PDB file of C-alpha atoms in Angstrom:
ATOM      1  CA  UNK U   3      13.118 -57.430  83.379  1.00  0.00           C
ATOM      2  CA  UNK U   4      16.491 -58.988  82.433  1.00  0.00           C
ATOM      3  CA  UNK U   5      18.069 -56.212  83.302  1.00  0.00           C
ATOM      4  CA  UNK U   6      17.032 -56.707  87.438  1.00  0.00           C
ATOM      5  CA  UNK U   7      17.338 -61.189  86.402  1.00  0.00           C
ATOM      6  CA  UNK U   8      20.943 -60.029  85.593  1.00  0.00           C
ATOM      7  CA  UNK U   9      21.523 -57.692  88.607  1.00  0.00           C
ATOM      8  CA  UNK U  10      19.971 -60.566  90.962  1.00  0.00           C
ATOM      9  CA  UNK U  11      22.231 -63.537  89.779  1.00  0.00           C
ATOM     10  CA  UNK U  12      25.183 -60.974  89.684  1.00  0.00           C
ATOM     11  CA  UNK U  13      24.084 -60.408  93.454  1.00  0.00           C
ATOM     12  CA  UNK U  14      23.592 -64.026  94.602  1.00  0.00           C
ATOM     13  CA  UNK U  15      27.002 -64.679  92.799  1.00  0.00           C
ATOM     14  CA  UNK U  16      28.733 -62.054  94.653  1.00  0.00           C
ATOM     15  CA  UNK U  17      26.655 -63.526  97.954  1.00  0.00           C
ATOM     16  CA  UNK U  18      27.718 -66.808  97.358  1.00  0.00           C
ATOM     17  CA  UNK U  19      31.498 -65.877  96.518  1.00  0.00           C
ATOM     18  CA  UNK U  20      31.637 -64.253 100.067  1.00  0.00           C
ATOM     19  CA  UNK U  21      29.907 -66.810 101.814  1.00  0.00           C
ATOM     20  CA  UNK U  22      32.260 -69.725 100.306  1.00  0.00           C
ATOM     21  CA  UNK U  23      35.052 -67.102 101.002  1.00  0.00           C
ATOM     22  CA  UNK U  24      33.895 -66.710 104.549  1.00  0.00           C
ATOM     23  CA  UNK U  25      34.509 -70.201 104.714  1.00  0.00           C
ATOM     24  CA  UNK U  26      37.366 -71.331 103.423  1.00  0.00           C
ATOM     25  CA  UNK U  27      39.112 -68.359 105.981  1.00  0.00           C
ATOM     26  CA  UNK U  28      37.063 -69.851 108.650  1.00  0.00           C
ATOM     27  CA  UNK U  29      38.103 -73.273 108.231  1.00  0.00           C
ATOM     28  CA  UNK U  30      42.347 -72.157 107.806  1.00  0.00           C
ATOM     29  CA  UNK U  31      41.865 -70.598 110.626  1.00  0.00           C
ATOM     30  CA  UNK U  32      40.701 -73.164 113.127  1.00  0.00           C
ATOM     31  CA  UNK U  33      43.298 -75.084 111.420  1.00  0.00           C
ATOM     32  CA  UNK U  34      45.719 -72.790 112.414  1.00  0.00           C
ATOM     33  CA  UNK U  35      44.420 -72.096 115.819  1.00  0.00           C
ATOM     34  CA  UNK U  36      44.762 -76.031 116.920  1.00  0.00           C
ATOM     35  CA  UNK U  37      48.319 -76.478 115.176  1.00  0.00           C
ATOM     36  CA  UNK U  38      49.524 -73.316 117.314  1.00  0.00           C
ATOM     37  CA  UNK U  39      48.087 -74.675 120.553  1.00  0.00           C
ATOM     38  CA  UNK U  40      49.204 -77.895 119.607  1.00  0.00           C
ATOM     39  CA  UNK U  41      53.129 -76.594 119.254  1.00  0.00           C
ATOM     40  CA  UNK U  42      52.286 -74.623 122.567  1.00  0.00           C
ATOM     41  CA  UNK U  43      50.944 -77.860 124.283  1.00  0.00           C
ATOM     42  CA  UNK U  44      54.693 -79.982 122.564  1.00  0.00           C
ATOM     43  CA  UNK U  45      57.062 -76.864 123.815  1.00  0.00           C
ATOM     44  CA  UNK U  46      55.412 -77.025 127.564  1.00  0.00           C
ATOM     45  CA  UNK U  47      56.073 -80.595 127.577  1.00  0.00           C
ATOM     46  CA  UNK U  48      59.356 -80.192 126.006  1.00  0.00           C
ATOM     47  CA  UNK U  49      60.037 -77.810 129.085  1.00  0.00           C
ATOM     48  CA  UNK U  50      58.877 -80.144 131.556  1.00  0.00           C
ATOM     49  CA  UNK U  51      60.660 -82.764 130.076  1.00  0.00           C
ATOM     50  CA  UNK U  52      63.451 -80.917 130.610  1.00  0.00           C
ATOM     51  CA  UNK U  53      63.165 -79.516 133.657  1.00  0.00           C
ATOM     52  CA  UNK U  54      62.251 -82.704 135.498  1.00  0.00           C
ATOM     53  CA  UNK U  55      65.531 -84.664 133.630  1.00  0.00           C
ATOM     54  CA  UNK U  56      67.835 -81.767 134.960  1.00  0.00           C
ATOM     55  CA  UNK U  57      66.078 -81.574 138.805  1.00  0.00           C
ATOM     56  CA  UNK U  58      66.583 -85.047 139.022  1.00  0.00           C
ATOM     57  CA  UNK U  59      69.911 -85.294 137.747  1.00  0.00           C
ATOM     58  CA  UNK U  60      71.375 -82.511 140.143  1.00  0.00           C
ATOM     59  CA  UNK U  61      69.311 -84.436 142.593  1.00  0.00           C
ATOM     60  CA  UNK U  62      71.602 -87.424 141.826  1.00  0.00           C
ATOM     61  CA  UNK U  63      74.750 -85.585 142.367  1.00  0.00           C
ATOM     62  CA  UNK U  64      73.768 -84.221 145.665  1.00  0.00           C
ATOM     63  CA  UNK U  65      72.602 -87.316 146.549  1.00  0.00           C
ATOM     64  CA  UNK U  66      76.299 -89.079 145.834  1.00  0.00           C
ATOM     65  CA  UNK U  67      78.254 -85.982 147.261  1.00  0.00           C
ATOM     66  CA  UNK U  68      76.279 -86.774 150.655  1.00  0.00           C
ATOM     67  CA  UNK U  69      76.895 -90.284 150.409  1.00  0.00           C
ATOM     68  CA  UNK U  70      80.967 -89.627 149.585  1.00  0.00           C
ATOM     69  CA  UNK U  71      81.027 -87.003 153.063  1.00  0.00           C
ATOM     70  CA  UNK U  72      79.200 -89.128 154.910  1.00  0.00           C
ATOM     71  CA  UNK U  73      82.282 -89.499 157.124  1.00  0.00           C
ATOM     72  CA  UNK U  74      82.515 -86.333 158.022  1.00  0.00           C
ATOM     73  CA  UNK U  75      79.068 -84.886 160.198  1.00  0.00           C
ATOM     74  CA  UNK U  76      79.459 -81.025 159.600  1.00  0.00           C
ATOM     75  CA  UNK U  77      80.222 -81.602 155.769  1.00  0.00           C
ATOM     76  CA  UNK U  78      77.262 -85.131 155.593  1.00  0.00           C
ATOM     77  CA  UNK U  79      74.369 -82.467 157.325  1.00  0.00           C
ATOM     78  CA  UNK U  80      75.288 -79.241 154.503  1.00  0.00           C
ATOM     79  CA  UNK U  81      75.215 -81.879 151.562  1.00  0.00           C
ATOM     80  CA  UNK U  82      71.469 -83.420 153.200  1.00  0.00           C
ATOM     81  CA  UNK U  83      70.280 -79.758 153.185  1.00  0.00           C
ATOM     82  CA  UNK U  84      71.298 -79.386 149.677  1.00  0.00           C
ATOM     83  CA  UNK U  85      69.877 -82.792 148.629  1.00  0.00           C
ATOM     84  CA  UNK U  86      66.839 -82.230 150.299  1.00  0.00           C
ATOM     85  CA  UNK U  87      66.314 -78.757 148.752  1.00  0.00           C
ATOM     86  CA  UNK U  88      67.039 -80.389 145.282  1.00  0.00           C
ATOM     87  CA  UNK U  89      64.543 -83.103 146.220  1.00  0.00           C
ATOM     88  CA  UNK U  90      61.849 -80.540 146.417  1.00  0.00           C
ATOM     89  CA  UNK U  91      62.801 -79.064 143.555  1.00  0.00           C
ATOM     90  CA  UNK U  92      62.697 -82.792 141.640  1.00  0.00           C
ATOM     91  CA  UNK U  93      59.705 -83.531 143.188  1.00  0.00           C
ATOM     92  CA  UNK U  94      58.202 -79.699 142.030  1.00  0.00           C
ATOM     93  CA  UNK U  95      59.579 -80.570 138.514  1.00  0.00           C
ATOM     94  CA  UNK U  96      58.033 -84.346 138.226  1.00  0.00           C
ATOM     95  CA  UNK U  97      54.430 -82.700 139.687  1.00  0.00           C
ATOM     96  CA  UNK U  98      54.911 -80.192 136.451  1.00  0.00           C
ATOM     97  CA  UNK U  99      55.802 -83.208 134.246  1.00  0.00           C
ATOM     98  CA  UNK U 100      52.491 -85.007 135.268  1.00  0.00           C
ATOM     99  CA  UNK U 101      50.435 -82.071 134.612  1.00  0.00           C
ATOM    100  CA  UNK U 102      51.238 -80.906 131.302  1.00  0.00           C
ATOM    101  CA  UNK U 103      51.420 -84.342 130.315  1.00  0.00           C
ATOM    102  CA  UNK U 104      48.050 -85.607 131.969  1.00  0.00           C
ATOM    103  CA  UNK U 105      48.954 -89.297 132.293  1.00  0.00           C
ATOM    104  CA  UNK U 106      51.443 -91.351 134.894  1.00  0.00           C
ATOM    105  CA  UNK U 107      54.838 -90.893 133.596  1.00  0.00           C
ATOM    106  CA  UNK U 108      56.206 -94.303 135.129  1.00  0.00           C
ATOM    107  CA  UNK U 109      59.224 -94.044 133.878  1.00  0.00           C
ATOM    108  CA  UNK U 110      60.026 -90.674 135.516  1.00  0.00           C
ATOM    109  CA  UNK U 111      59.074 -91.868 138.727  1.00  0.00           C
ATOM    110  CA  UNK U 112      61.273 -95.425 138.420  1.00  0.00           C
ATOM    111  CA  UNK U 113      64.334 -92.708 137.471  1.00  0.00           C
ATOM    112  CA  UNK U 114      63.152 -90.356 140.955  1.00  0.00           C
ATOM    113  CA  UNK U 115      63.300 -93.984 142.501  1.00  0.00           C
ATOM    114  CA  UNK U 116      66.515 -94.777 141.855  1.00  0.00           C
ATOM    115  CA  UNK U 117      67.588 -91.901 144.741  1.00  0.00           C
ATOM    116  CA  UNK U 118      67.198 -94.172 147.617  1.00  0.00           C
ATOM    117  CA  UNK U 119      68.903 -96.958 145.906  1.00  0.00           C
ATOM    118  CA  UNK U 120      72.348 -94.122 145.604  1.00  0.00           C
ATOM    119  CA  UNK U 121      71.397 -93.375 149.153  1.00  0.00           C
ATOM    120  CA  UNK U 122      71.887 -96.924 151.040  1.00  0.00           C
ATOM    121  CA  UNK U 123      74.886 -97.993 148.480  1.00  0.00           C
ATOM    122  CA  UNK U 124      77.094-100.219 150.822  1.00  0.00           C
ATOM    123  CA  UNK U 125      80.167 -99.062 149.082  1.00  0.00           C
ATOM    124  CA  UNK U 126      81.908 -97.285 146.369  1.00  0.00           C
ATOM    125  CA  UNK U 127      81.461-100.001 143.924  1.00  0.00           C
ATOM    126  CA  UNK U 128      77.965-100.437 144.569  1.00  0.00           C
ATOM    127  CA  UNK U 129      77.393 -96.771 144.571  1.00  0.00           C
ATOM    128  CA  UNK U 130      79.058 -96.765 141.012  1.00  0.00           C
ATOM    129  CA  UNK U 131      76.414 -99.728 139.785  1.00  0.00           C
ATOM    130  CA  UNK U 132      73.361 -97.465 141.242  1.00  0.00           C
ATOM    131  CA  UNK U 133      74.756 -94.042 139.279  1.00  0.00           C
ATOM    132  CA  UNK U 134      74.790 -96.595 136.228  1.00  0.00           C
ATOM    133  CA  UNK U 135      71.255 -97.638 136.834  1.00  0.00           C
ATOM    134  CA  UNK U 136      69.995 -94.085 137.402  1.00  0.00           C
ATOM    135  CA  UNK U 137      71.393 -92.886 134.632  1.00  0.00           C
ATOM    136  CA  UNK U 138      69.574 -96.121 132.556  1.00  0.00           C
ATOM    137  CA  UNK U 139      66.351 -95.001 133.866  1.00  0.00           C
ATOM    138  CA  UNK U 140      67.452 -91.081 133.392  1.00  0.00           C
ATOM    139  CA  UNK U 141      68.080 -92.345 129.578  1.00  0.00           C
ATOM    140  CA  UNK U 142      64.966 -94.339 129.356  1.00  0.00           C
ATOM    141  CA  UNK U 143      62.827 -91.701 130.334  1.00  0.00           C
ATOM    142  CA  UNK U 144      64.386 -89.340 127.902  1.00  0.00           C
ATOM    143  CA  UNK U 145      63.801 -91.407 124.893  1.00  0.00           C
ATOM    144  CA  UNK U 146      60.315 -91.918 125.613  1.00  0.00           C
ATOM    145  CA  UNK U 147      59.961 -88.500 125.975  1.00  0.00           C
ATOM    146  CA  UNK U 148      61.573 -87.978 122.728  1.00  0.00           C
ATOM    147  CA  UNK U 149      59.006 -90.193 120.895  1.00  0.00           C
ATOM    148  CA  UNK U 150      56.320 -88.515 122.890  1.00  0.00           C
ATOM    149  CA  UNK U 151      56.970 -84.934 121.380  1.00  0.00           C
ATOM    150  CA  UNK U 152      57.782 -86.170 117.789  1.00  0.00           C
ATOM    151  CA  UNK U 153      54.845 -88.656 117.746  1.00  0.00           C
ATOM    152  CA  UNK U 154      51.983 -85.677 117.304  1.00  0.00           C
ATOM    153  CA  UNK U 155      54.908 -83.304 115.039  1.00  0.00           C
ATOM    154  CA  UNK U 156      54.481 -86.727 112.491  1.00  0.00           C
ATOM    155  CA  UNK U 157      50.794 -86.608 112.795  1.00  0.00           C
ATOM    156  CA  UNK U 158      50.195 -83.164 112.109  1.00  0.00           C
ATOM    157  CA  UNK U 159      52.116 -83.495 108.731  1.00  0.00           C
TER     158      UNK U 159
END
């Protein structure tokens, strides 16, 4: 009789050691599963960040090369194509940017904004003060992106 008592707590131990086992594995696992999809969720909005800071940024320099031949027609209508074909191509990357991040990104669009302001500069000077204030917005944007992807990299640890 204590033979099979010993043989049946020797079997619930080994049943509990597996189950607790079972677990512990189970648990380190999910853990692992949401800290890999959460670094696969911060690297696709690192991308769109990215992305959407370059598009607009050769937007901006099509933008003022069309503005500096607008004196010339032939030359003003091959830099519009090209600024309109980077426009799509901002616009493409700040659709992106709202998607993977799922909220308004405000300060994105005020920096996209900031194209028709280059666009109906009077003059040279004032053409010089809108480049400044697209590149504020440009820098704006990219430190609150910044903060954005180190923000959850902080909470994870």
């Amino acid at each position: 009789m204590s033979a099979v008592l010993g043989g049946l707590i020797a079997v619930l131990g080994t049943l509990l050691g597996s189950f607790s086992t079972y677990l512990f594995q189970q648990r380190t696992a999910m853990r692992t599963e949401a800290v890999t999809h959460g670094e696969r969720l911060r690297q696709e909005r690192l991308a769109a960040y990215s992305e959407f800071a370059g598009a607009v940024t050769e937007l901006k320099r099509a933008v003022v090369a069309a503005w500096l031949r607008r004196s010339d027609p032939a030359e003003l209508n091959q830099a519009r194509i090209e600024a309109d074909r980077l426009g799509a191509l901002a616009e493409t990357a700040r659709f992106r940017l709202r998607l993977v991040s799922g909220q308004p990104e405000p300060l994105a669009d005020a920096a996209f904004a900031h194209m028709d302001a280059l666009r109906g500069a009077a003059d040279q000077a004032e053409l010089k003060i809108r480049e400044a204030e697209f590149e504020a917005a440009v820098s704006a944007f990219i430190t609150a992106a910044a903060e954005r992807l180190v923000a959850p990299r902080r909470a994870a640890l």
